[in-house]
Short mmCIF file of C-alpha atoms and ligand atoms in Angstrom, two decimals:
data_model
loop_
_atom_site.label_atom_id
_atom_site.label_comp_id
_atom_site.label_asym_id
_atom_site.label_seq_id
_atom_site.Cartn_x
_atom_site.Cartn_y
_atom_site.Cartn_z
CA UNK A 1 -21.97 23.90 6.92
CA UNK A 2 -19.50 21.50 5.36
CA UNK A 3 -20.61 18.73 2.97
CA UNK A 4 -19.74 15.03 3.14
CA UNK A 5 -15.99 14.39 2.99
CA UNK A 6 -14.72 13.98 -0.57
CA UNK A 7 -13.69 10.49 -1.60
CA UNK A 8 -10.41 10.02 -3.45
CA UNK A 9 -9.21 7.10 -5.56
CA UNK A 10 -5.84 6.51 -7.20
CA UNK A 11 -5.38 5.33 -10.77
CA UNK A 12 -1.92 3.80 -11.05
CA UNK A 13 -0.94 3.18 -14.66
CA UNK A 14 1.28 0.15 -15.17
CA UNK A 15 0.36 -1.13 -18.62
CA UNK A 16 3.54 0.08 -20.35
CA UNK A 17 6.21 -2.18 -21.85
CA UNK A 18 9.18 -0.48 -20.19
CA UNK A 19 11.29 -0.81 -23.32
CA UNK A 20 13.84 1.84 -22.29
CA UNK A 21 14.46 0.15 -18.92
CA UNK A 22 15.00 -3.29 -20.48
CA UNK A 23 14.74 -6.60 -18.62
CA UNK A 24 12.77 -9.78 -19.22
CA UNK A 25 9.57 -8.32 -17.80
CA UNK A 26 8.36 -4.71 -17.84
CA UNK A 27 10.10 -2.45 -15.29
CA UNK A 28 7.10 -2.11 -12.97
CA UNK A 29 7.14 -5.87 -12.27
CA UNK A 30 10.88 -6.07 -11.64
CA UNK A 31 12.40 -6.35 -8.17
CA UNK A 32 13.63 -3.27 -6.33
CA UNK A 33 15.10 -3.51 -2.80
CA UNK A 34 13.18 -6.65 -1.85
CA UNK A 35 9.80 -6.10 -3.48
CA UNK A 36 8.42 -5.37 -6.93
CA UNK A 37 8.44 -1.79 -8.17
CA UNK A 38 4.63 -1.86 -8.33
CA UNK A 39 4.36 -3.04 -4.72
CA UNK A 40 6.33 0.01 -3.56
CA UNK A 41 4.07 2.22 -5.66
CA UNK A 42 0.80 0.72 -4.40
CA UNK A 43 2.06 0.69 -0.79
CA UNK A 44 2.77 4.42 -1.01
CA UNK A 45 -0.95 5.05 -1.65
CA UNK A 46 -2.37 2.46 0.79
CA UNK A 47 -4.14 4.26 3.63
CA UNK A 48 -3.85 7.65 1.84
CA UNK A 49 -6.69 7.13 -0.68
CA UNK A 50 -10.01 5.33 -0.44
CA UNK A 51 -9.36 2.98 -3.36
CA UNK A 52 -6.63 1.98 -5.79
CA UNK A 53 -7.21 0.93 -9.41
CA UNK A 54 -4.13 -0.54 -11.08
CA UNK A 55 -4.10 -0.42 -14.86
CA UNK A 56 -2.14 -3.34 -16.33
CA UNK A 57 -1.46 -4.74 -19.80
CA UNK A 58 -3.97 -7.20 -21.22
CA UNK A 59 -1.41 -10.03 -21.30
CA UNK A 60 -0.33 -9.45 -17.70
CA UNK A 61 -1.43 -12.24 -15.28
CA UNK A 62 -4.30 -11.05 -13.07
CA UNK A 63 -2.65 -12.50 -9.97
CA UNK A 64 0.26 -10.06 -10.33
CA UNK A 65 -2.05 -7.34 -8.99
CA UNK A 66 -1.45 -6.75 -5.26
CA UNK A 67 -4.16 -7.71 -2.73
CA UNK A 68 -6.91 -5.16 -2.19
CA UNK A 69 -6.24 -3.37 -5.50
CA UNK A 70 -8.75 -3.26 -8.42
CA UNK A 71 -7.44 -4.54 -11.76
CA UNK A 72 -8.19 -2.62 -14.93
CA UNK A 73 -6.91 -3.55 -18.39
CA UNK A 74 -5.02 -0.71 -20.08
CA UNK A 75 -4.49 0.42 -23.66
CA UNK A 76 -1.74 1.05 -26.20
CA UNK A 77 -0.70 4.46 -24.89
CA UNK A 78 -0.44 6.06 -21.45
CA UNK A 79 -3.46 8.25 -22.30
CA UNK A 80 -5.53 5.20 -23.24
CA UNK A 81 -4.53 3.41 -20.03
CA UNK A 82 -5.41 6.42 -17.87
CA UNK A 83 -8.77 6.75 -19.60
CA UNK A 84 -9.62 3.10 -18.96
CA UNK A 85 -8.70 3.53 -15.30
CA UNK A 86 -10.90 6.62 -15.01
CA UNK A 87 -13.80 4.86 -16.74
CA UNK A 88 -13.58 1.99 -14.27
CA UNK A 89 -13.98 4.51 -11.42
CA UNK A 90 -16.65 6.69 -13.05
CA UNK A 91 -19.35 7.76 -10.60
CA UNK A 92 -17.71 5.96 -7.69
CA UNK A 93 -15.35 8.63 -6.29
CA UNK A 94 -15.17 12.44 -6.20
CA UNK A 95 -11.47 12.87 -6.87
CA UNK A 96 -8.68 10.95 -8.50
CA UNK A 97 -4.90 10.92 -8.22
CA UNK A 98 -3.31 9.62 -11.44
CA UNK A 99 0.13 8.15 -10.90
CA UNK A 100 2.81 6.33 -12.89
CA UNK A 101 3.34 2.77 -11.67
CA UNK A 102 6.98 3.42 -12.53
CA UNK A 103 7.32 6.06 -9.76
CA UNK A 104 7.70 3.84 -6.71
CA UNK A 105 9.41 6.44 -4.52
CA UNK A 106 6.55 8.92 -4.25
CA UNK A 107 6.35 10.11 -0.65
CA UNK A 108 3.34 10.42 1.63
CA UNK A 109 4.01 14.17 1.79
CA UNK A 110 3.79 14.61 -1.99
CA UNK A 111 0.54 12.58 -2.14
CA UNK A 112 -0.94 14.60 0.73
CA UNK A 113 0.07 17.92 -0.83
CA UNK A 114 -1.74 17.03 -4.07
CA UNK A 115 -4.82 15.86 -2.16
CA UNK A 116 -4.93 19.00 -0.01
CA UNK A 117 -4.54 21.29 -3.03
CA UNK A 118 -7.68 19.72 -4.53
CA UNK A 119 -9.70 21.41 -1.75
CA UNK A 120 -8.91 24.72 -3.45
CA UNK A 121 -8.19 23.84 -7.10
CA UNK A 122 -9.71 21.86 -9.97
CA UNK A 123 -6.37 20.17 -10.58
CA UNK A 124 -3.04 19.90 -8.77
CA UNK A 125 0.28 18.24 -9.60
CA UNK A 126 3.77 18.06 -8.11
CA UNK A 127 6.72 19.68 -9.83
CA UNK A 128 10.37 20.37 -9.13
CA UNK A 129 12.15 23.51 -10.31
CA UNK A 130 14.90 22.96 -12.87
CA UNK A 131 18.23 23.72 -11.21
CA UNK A 132 20.70 22.71 -13.96
CA UNK A 133 21.63 25.01 -16.81
CA UNK A 134 19.73 23.92 -19.91
CA UNK A 135 21.50 23.68 -23.25
CA UNK A 136 20.12 23.40 -26.73
CA UNK A 137 22.04 21.24 -29.17
CA UNK A 138 22.94 17.70 -30.07
CA UNK A 139 26.71 17.17 -30.38
CA UNK A 140 27.75 20.75 -29.66
CA UNK A 141 26.13 23.36 -27.46
CA UNK A 142 24.16 25.61 -29.78
CA UNK A 143 22.49 27.75 -27.15
CA UNK A 144 21.41 28.11 -23.54
CA UNK A 145 17.76 27.87 -22.62
CA UNK A 146 16.48 30.25 -19.97
CA UNK A 147 15.40 27.97 -17.11
CA UNK A 148 13.36 30.63 -15.31
CA UNK A 149 9.87 29.27 -14.68
CA UNK A 150 10.67 25.76 -15.95
CA UNK A 151 9.37 22.95 -13.78
CA UNK A 152 9.91 19.19 -14.07
CA UNK A 153 6.52 17.45 -13.97
CA UNK A 154 5.86 14.55 -11.64
CA UNK A 155 2.89 12.43 -10.61
CA UNK A 156 0.45 11.92 -8.87
CA UNK A 157 -1.61 14.45 -10.78
CA UNK A 158 -4.93 15.07 -9.02
CA UNK A 159 -8.30 16.15 -10.40
CA UNK A 160 -12.03 16.05 -9.86
CA UNK A 161 -12.78 12.63 -11.34
CA UNK A 162 -15.63 13.54 -13.71
CA UNK A 163 -13.82 16.61 -15.03
CA UNK A 164 -10.61 14.77 -15.96
CA UNK A 165 -12.59 11.87 -17.42
CA UNK A 166 -14.50 14.33 -19.65
CA UNK A 167 -11.16 15.92 -20.61
CA UNK A 168 -9.73 12.51 -21.61
CA UNK A 169 -12.85 11.73 -23.63
CA UNK A 170 -12.50 15.04 -25.47
CA UNK A 171 -8.75 14.57 -26.15
CA UNK A 172 -7.89 14.82 -29.84
CA UNK A 173 -4.07 15.03 -29.72
CA UNK A 174 -1.89 12.82 -27.51
CA UNK A 175 -0.54 14.35 -24.29
CA UNK A 176 2.47 13.18 -22.28
CA UNK A 177 0.67 13.65 -18.98
CA UNK A 178 -2.75 14.34 -17.49
CA UNK A 179 -1.96 17.97 -16.79
CA UNK A 180 -1.68 18.36 -20.58
CA UNK A 181 -5.06 16.66 -21.01
CA UNK A 182 -6.61 18.85 -18.30
CA UNK A 183 -5.21 22.10 -19.71
CA UNK A 184 -6.50 21.24 -23.18
CA UNK A 185 -9.96 21.09 -21.60
CA UNK A 186 -9.52 24.41 -19.78
CA UNK A 187 -8.90 22.92 -16.33
CA UNK A 188 -6.53 25.03 -14.25
CA UNK A 189 -3.80 23.02 -12.50
CA UNK A 190 -1.98 24.21 -9.38
CA UNK A 191 1.68 23.25 -8.91
CA UNK A 192 2.59 21.78 -5.52
CA UNK A 193 6.08 20.98 -4.29
CA UNK A 194 7.33 17.67 -5.68
CA UNK A 195 10.38 15.79 -4.51
CA UNK A 196 13.67 14.99 -6.25
CA UNK A 197 13.42 11.38 -5.07
CA UNK A 198 10.11 10.87 -6.90
CA UNK A 199 11.90 9.61 -10.00
CA UNK A 200 10.28 7.71 -12.83
CA UNK A 201 12.15 4.50 -13.50
CA UNK A 202 12.90 4.91 -17.18
CA UNK A 203 16.42 3.53 -17.90
CA UNK A 204 18.37 0.62 -16.35
CA UNK A 205 20.45 3.11 -14.28
CA UNK A 206 17.28 4.32 -12.57
CA UNK A 207 16.99 1.00 -10.72
CA UNK A 208 20.35 1.54 -9.00
CA UNK A 209 19.41 5.14 -8.19
CA UNK A 210 16.03 4.09 -6.78
CA UNK A 211 17.69 1.38 -4.69
CA UNK A 212 20.15 3.89 -3.21
CA UNK A 213 17.34 6.30 -2.34
CA UNK A 214 15.23 3.56 -0.76
CA UNK A 215 18.05 2.13 1.29
CA UNK A 216 19.23 5.52 2.53
CA UNK A 217 15.77 6.57 3.67
CA UNK A 218 14.40 3.37 5.11
CA UNK A 219 13.08 3.26 8.64
CA UNK A 220 12.84 -0.45 9.42
CA UNK A 221 11.19 -1.46 12.70
CA UNK A 222 10.42 -4.79 14.29
CA UNK A 223 7.85 -5.43 16.99
CA UNK A 224 7.01 -8.50 18.98
CA UNK A 225 3.80 -9.65 20.58
CA UNK A 226 2.93 -12.32 23.14
CA UNK A 227 -0.50 -13.34 24.42
CA UNK A 228 -2.18 -16.18 26.28
CA UNK A 229 -5.82 -17.24 26.55
CA UNK A 230 -7.18 -19.88 28.89
CA UNK A 231 -9.44 -22.73 27.72
CA UNK A 232 -13.05 -22.73 28.95
CA UNK A 233 -16.36 -24.20 27.88
CA UNK A 234 -17.18 -24.12 24.17
CA UNK A 235 -17.11 -26.04 20.93
CA UNK A 236 -14.59 -24.05 18.88
CA UNK A 237 -11.66 -21.64 19.07
CA UNK A 238 -10.97 -18.67 16.79
CA UNK A 239 -7.30 -18.48 15.80
CA UNK A 240 -5.90 -15.95 13.31
CA UNK A 241 -9.44 -15.16 12.19
CA UNK A 242 -10.32 -18.80 11.47
CA UNK A 243 -12.91 -20.80 13.42
CA UNK A 244 -11.50 -24.20 14.39
CA UNK A 245 -13.89 -26.81 15.86
CA UNK A 246 -12.64 -27.95 19.26
CA UNK A 247 -14.04 -29.54 22.42
CA UNK A 248 -13.32 -26.34 24.38
CA UNK A 249 -13.33 -22.61 23.65
CA UNK A 250 -10.92 -19.87 24.65
CA UNK A 251 -11.95 -17.39 27.33
CA UNK A 252 -11.55 -13.67 26.88
CA UNK A 253 -13.37 -10.37 26.75
CA UNK A 254 -13.47 -10.40 22.92
CA UNK A 255 -13.61 -13.52 20.73
CA UNK A 256 -10.29 -14.48 22.42
CA UNK A 257 -8.41 -14.86 19.12
CA UNK A 258 -4.97 -15.18 20.66
CA UNK A 259 -3.32 -15.18 17.21
CA UNK A 260 -4.78 -11.87 16.00
CA UNK A 261 -4.23 -10.26 19.43
CA UNK A 262 -0.56 -11.17 19.31
CA UNK A 263 -0.03 -9.85 15.77
CA UNK A 264 -1.93 -6.67 16.67
CA UNK A 265 0.33 -6.14 19.68
CA UNK A 266 3.44 -6.75 17.58
CA UNK A 267 2.36 -3.97 15.18
CA UNK A 268 1.66 -1.57 18.07
CA UNK A 269 5.05 -2.54 19.48
CA UNK A 270 6.89 -1.74 16.25
CA UNK A 271 5.10 1.63 16.12
CA UNK A 272 5.84 2.24 19.84
CA UNK A 273 2.13 2.98 20.24
CA UNK A 274 1.24 1.01 23.36
CA UNK A 275 -0.65 -2.24 23.28
CA UNK A 276 -4.04 -3.71 22.51
CA UNK A 277 -5.31 -3.17 26.07
CA UNK A 278 -4.61 0.56 25.78
CA UNK A 279 -6.45 0.94 22.48
CA UNK A 280 -9.31 -1.46 23.34
CA UNK A 281 -9.62 -1.59 27.17
CA UNK A 282 -11.12 -4.87 28.45
CA UNK A 283 -13.14 -2.72 30.88
CA UNK A 284 -15.01 -1.17 27.91
CA UNK A 285 -18.24 -3.17 27.34
CA UNK A 286 -18.31 -2.31 23.61
CA UNK A 287 -15.49 -4.83 22.99
CA UNK A 288 -17.30 -7.70 24.71
CA UNK A 289 -17.39 -10.61 22.27
CA UNK A 290 -15.86 -8.38 19.56
CA UNK A 291 -14.34 -10.01 16.48
CA UNK A 292 -10.59 -9.47 16.80
CA UNK A 293 -10.10 -8.43 13.17
CA UNK A 294 -11.30 -4.99 14.39
CA UNK A 295 -8.17 -4.71 16.56
CA UNK A 296 -5.84 -5.88 13.79
CA UNK A 297 -7.39 -3.48 11.28
CA UNK A 298 -6.91 -0.61 13.72
CA UNK A 299 -3.21 -1.45 14.11
CA UNK A 300 -2.85 -1.86 10.32
CA UNK A 301 -4.45 1.53 9.67
CA UNK A 302 -2.34 3.20 12.36
CA UNK A 303 0.79 1.82 10.67
CA UNK A 304 -0.38 3.20 7.32
CA UNK A 305 -1.21 6.60 8.87
CA UNK A 306 2.32 6.73 10.28
CA UNK A 307 3.69 5.95 6.81
CA UNK A 308 4.71 2.32 7.43
CA UNK A 309 3.97 -0.69 5.29
CA UNK A 310 3.95 -4.18 6.77
CA UNK A 311 6.85 -6.11 5.35
CA UNK A 312 6.25 -9.46 7.03
CA UNK A 313 4.57 -11.23 9.93
CA UNK A 314 5.78 -14.39 11.63
CA UNK A 315 3.35 -15.89 14.13
CA UNK A 316 3.81 -19.02 16.27
CA UNK A 317 0.90 -20.59 18.14
CA UNK A 318 1.96 -22.66 21.16
CA UNK A 319 -0.47 -25.41 22.15
CA UNK A 320 -0.93 -29.17 22.40
CA UNK A 321 -4.44 -28.89 20.94
CA UNK A 322 -6.16 -28.27 18.60
CA UNK A 323 -3.79 -29.30 15.81
CA UNK A 324 -2.90 -26.16 13.88
CA UNK A 325 -1.20 -27.77 10.85
CA UNK A 326 -4.40 -28.50 8.88
CA UNK A 327 -5.55 -24.87 9.33
CA UNK A 328 -2.23 -23.00 9.08
CA UNK A 329 -2.58 -22.08 5.41
CA UNK A 330 -6.14 -20.78 5.84
CA UNK A 331 -4.96 -18.75 8.84
CA UNK A 332 -2.05 -17.34 6.85
CA UNK A 333 -4.38 -16.32 4.01
CA UNK A 334 -6.81 -14.72 6.46
CA UNK A 335 -4.08 -12.67 8.16
CA UNK A 336 -2.70 -11.59 4.76
CA UNK A 337 -6.20 -10.56 3.63
CA UNK A 338 -6.80 -8.55 6.82
CA UNK A 339 -3.45 -6.80 6.50
CA UNK A 340 -3.86 -6.33 2.72
CA UNK A 341 -0.43 -7.84 2.01
CA UNK A 342 0.70 -10.78 -0.12
CA UNK A 343 0.33 -14.26 1.38
CA UNK A 344 4.06 -14.93 1.14
CA UNK A 345 4.70 -12.12 3.65
CA UNK A 346 2.83 -13.99 6.38
CA UNK A 347 3.82 -17.11 8.25
CA UNK A 348 1.55 -18.92 10.71
CA UNK A 349 3.10 -21.94 12.38
CA UNK A 350 2.71 -23.85 15.62
CA UNK A 351 4.64 -25.77 18.20
CA UNK A 352 3.78 -27.76 21.30
CA UNK A 353 5.66 -27.10 24.53
CA UNK A 354 6.51 -30.79 24.89
CA UNK A 355 3.74 -31.17 27.48
CA UNK A 356 5.56 -28.75 29.77
CA UNK A 357 4.01 -25.75 31.50
CA UNK A 358 0.46 -24.41 31.15
CA UNK A 359 0.26 -25.03 27.42
CA UNK A 360 1.64 -28.53 27.96
CA UNK A 361 -1.07 -29.15 30.55
CA UNK A 362 -3.63 -28.04 27.91
CA UNK A 363 -4.80 -25.15 30.09
CA UNK A 364 -4.71 -22.61 27.26
CA UNK A 365 -3.03 -21.40 24.08
CA UNK A 366 -0.08 -18.99 23.92
CA UNK A 367 1.12 -17.13 20.87
CA UNK A 368 4.17 -15.10 19.90
CA UNK A 369 4.62 -12.96 16.78
CA UNK A 370 7.19 -10.72 15.17
CA UNK A 371 6.37 -8.10 12.55
CA UNK A 372 8.61 -5.91 10.43
CA UNK A 373 7.40 -2.49 9.34
CA UNK A 374 9.12 -0.38 6.71
CA UNK A 375 8.85 3.33 6.08
CA UNK A 376 10.74 5.16 3.44
N1 CTP B 1 0.31 1.91 -22.81
C1 CTP B 1 0.80 2.38 -21.67
C2 CTP B 1 2.04 3.06 -21.61
C3 CTP B 1 2.53 3.49 -20.39
N2 CTP B 1 1.82 3.24 -19.27
C4 CTP B 1 2.36 3.60 -17.95
O1 CTP B 1 2.67 4.97 -17.91
C5 CTP B 1 3.74 5.20 -16.99
C6 CTP B 1 4.78 6.16 -17.58
O2 CTP B 1 5.22 5.71 -18.83
P1 CTP B 1 6.70 5.29 -19.25
O3 CTP B 1 7.66 5.53 -18.18
O4 CTP B 1 6.94 5.90 -20.57
O5 CTP B 1 6.55 3.70 -19.33
P2 CTP B 1 6.66 2.73 -20.56
O6 CTP B 1 5.76 3.14 -21.65
O7 CTP B 1 6.43 1.38 -19.98
O8 CTP B 1 8.20 2.89 -20.94
P3 CTP B 1 8.90 2.82 -22.35
O9 CTP B 1 8.46 4.06 -23.08
O10 CTP B 1 10.36 2.81 -22.05
O11 CTP B 1 8.43 1.56 -23.05
C7 CTP B 1 4.33 3.84 -16.66
O12 CTP B 1 4.01 3.51 -15.33
C8 CTP B 1 3.69 2.92 -17.67
O13 CTP B 1 3.50 1.59 -17.21
C9 CTP B 1 0.59 2.59 -19.34
O14 CTP B 1 -0.05 2.35 -18.30
N3 CTP B 1 0.11 2.18 -20.54
C1 LIG B 2 3.52 11.54 -16.72
C2 LIG B 2 4.99 11.83 -16.58
O1 LIG B 2 5.60 10.90 -15.77
C3 LIG B 2 5.18 13.20 -15.96
O2 LIG B 2 6.51 13.48 -15.79
C4 LIG B 2 5.67 11.83 -17.94
O3 LIG B 2 5.12 12.82 -18.72
C5 LIG B 2 5.62 10.50 -18.65
O4 LIG B 2 6.41 10.62 -19.81
P1 LIG B 2 6.90 9.40 -20.70
O5 LIG B 2 7.16 9.99 -22.02
O6 LIG B 2 5.79 8.43 -20.73
O7 LIG B 2 8.14 8.85 -20.09
#
């Protein structure tokens, strides 16, 4: 008999000052290939763990924390920040993956390898074998270090949550990583294969290197969606998850939210995974009257499973009535919340069709949407 599935959270530490990297703000908040370093890092874990706690400096604005991520205030050292993150999660999850916010290029494969190794081991962490010759010396080469058995340590470093928290509480000398903390407490840590691209942004040159890696590896996909629903009896319509009072309703098998259906279809399109009718057949009675956020969340989770993050959504509602303008911002915020992305990555706008065609005759509402998905 197998027990309940183990829950896993990530603690992403981002409370450092980034002094070696320079810049006006700490490295994890700086821009890298179109989004902040920390957004890349958090996106890498989205859909791969059950929860993300982001540890930030006390003076860091709370609204810098990405949507859907728990904020924890860190301490003066990496150890202290990790400990505060673990304490915030105490008793809530079985396992934890501790990761540097400054490692935005961690791959889904590395995260999954660490998670899988925790089925067999108390601790697991990614490493990469040293391939360069190692010298000892400062201005002249004084000796050559045998590199046999030397491994470069990376994160995420994974543990049973209570065990690593107890190890941090018992720590009496600083450690440079959580494997050091774990070993001091007698926890055995398995090494899994890391990845050369999983660099820690430490110096200004690392930004250029990270940008090159990201741009070389990126799989960027766009998808479009189009949907129409006919007006029928009713006193409101649901558009992009927002109820708008109106003299008529929209007809459909579900709640007829033409906006969310269109965005859902655009995501399936970008993934080349069919359409909403295939995933949620109108012939299936369980979807009768269903709230359409269910469909959008399915498409969002499928994108995450396939390793994609949603870069942006642009959605245009086409109707003469109701007026969308007064509700557009609420709709945008709702879509962003459902997709767990920042509000400025979503646009909801509207147009009339100049009284032409079926929308012009006020027979229904049409919608078109484009989404961009990015995998690296
Ligand atoms: N008090 C601290 C110090 C570090 N970190 C985090 O630990 C990770 C690895 O540390 P490092 O690369 O050394 O970051 P900084 O301490 O910010 O860099 P520097 O030493 O150059 O100031 C980073 O994601 C950093 O934000 C943290 O959460 N809290
Ligand atoms: C945790 C770590 O990233 C593993 O490689 C590393 O030990 C952090 O070291 P730093 O001294 O804080 O840069």
